[in-house]
Tab-separated table of C-alpha atoms in Angstrom:
chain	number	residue	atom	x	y	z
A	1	UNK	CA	7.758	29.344	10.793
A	2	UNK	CA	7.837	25.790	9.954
A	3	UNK	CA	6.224	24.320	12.626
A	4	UNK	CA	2.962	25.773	12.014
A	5	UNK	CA	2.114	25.212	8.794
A	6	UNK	CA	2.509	21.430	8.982
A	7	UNK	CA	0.357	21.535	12.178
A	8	UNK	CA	-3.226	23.230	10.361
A	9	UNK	CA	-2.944	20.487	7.358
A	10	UNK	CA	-2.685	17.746	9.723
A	11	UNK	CA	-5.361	18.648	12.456
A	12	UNK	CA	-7.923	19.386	8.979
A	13	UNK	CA	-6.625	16.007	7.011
A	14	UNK	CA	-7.009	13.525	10.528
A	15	UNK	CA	-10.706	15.147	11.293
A	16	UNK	CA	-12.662	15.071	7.890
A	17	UNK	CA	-10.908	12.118	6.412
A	18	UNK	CA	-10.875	10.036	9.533
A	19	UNK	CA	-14.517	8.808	9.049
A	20	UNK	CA	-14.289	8.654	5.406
A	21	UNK	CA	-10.939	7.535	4.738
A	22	UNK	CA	-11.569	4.298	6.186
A	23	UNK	CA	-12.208	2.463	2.522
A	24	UNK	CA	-10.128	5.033	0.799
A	25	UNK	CA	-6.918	4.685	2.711
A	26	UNK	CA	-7.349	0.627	2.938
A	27	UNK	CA	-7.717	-0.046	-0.556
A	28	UNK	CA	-4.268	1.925	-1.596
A	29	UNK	CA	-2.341	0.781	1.382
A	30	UNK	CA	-3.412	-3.245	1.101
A	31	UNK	CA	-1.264	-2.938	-2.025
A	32	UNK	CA	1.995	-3.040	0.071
A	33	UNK	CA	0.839	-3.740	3.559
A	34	UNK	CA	-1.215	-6.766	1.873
A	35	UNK	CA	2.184	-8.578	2.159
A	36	UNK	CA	2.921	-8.195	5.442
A	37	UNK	CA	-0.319	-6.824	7.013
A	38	UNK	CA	-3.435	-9.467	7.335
A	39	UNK	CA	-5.909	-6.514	8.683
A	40	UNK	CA	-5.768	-4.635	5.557
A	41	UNK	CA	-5.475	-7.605	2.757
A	42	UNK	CA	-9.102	-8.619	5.003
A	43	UNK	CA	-10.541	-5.588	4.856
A	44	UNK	CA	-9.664	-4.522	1.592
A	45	UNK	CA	-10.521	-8.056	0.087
A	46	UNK	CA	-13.834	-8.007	1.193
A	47	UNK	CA	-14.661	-4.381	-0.105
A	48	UNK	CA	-12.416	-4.152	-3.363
A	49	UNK	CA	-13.892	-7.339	-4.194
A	50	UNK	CA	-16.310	-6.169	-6.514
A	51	UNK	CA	-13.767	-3.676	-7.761
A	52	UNK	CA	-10.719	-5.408	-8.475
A	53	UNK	CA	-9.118	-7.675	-5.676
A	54	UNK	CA	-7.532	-9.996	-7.391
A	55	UNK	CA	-5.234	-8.290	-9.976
A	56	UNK	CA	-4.705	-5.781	-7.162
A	57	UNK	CA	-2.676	-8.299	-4.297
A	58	UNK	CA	-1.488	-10.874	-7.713
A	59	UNK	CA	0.242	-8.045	-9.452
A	60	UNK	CA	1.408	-6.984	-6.091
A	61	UNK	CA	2.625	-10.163	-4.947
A	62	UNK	CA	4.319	-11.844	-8.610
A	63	UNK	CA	6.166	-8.532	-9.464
A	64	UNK	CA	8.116	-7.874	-6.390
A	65	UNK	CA	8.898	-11.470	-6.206
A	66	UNK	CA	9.947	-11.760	-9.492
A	67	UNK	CA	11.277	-8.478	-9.529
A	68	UNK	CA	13.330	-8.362	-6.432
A	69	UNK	CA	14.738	-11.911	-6.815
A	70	UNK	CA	15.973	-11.009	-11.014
A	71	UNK	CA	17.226	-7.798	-9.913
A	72	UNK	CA	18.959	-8.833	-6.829
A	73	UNK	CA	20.568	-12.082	-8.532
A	74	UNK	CA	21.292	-9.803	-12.117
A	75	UNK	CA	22.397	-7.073	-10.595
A	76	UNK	CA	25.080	-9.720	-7.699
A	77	UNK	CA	25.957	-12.012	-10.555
A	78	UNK	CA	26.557	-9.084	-13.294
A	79	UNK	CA	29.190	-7.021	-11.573
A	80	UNK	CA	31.167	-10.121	-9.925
């Protein structure tokens, strides 16, 4: 009984939003594949940049670099 319910929502979510989700899916997942992935940053960049493409892979890129480097040093430094 669990088998086949996640089968019907995948076979109707990968056939209508394969052709269409080809801007859609890009734009949200260049947000964290845009630091690792060049393919989507590309893509995205070049469509998004009318939209927003800048404050999208900045805010991206300065928070999790300044995030991950105070939290890691606070949170090593704090309890030793």
């Amino acid at each position: 009984t669990a088998p086949p319910p996640p089968k019907p929502p995948e076979t109707v979510y990968s056939t209508p939003p394969s052709p269409l989700p080809p801007p859609a899916p890009p734009l949200v997942l260049p947000s964290s594949q845009a630091g690792r992935s060049r393919k989507s940053p590309d893509t995205i960049l070049a469509k998004p940049l009318a939209s927003k493409p800048p404050p999208k892979p900045p805010d991206e890129g300065t928070p999790p670099l300044l995030l991950p480097s105070s939290q890691f040093n606070n949170p090593q430094s704090r309890p030793p």
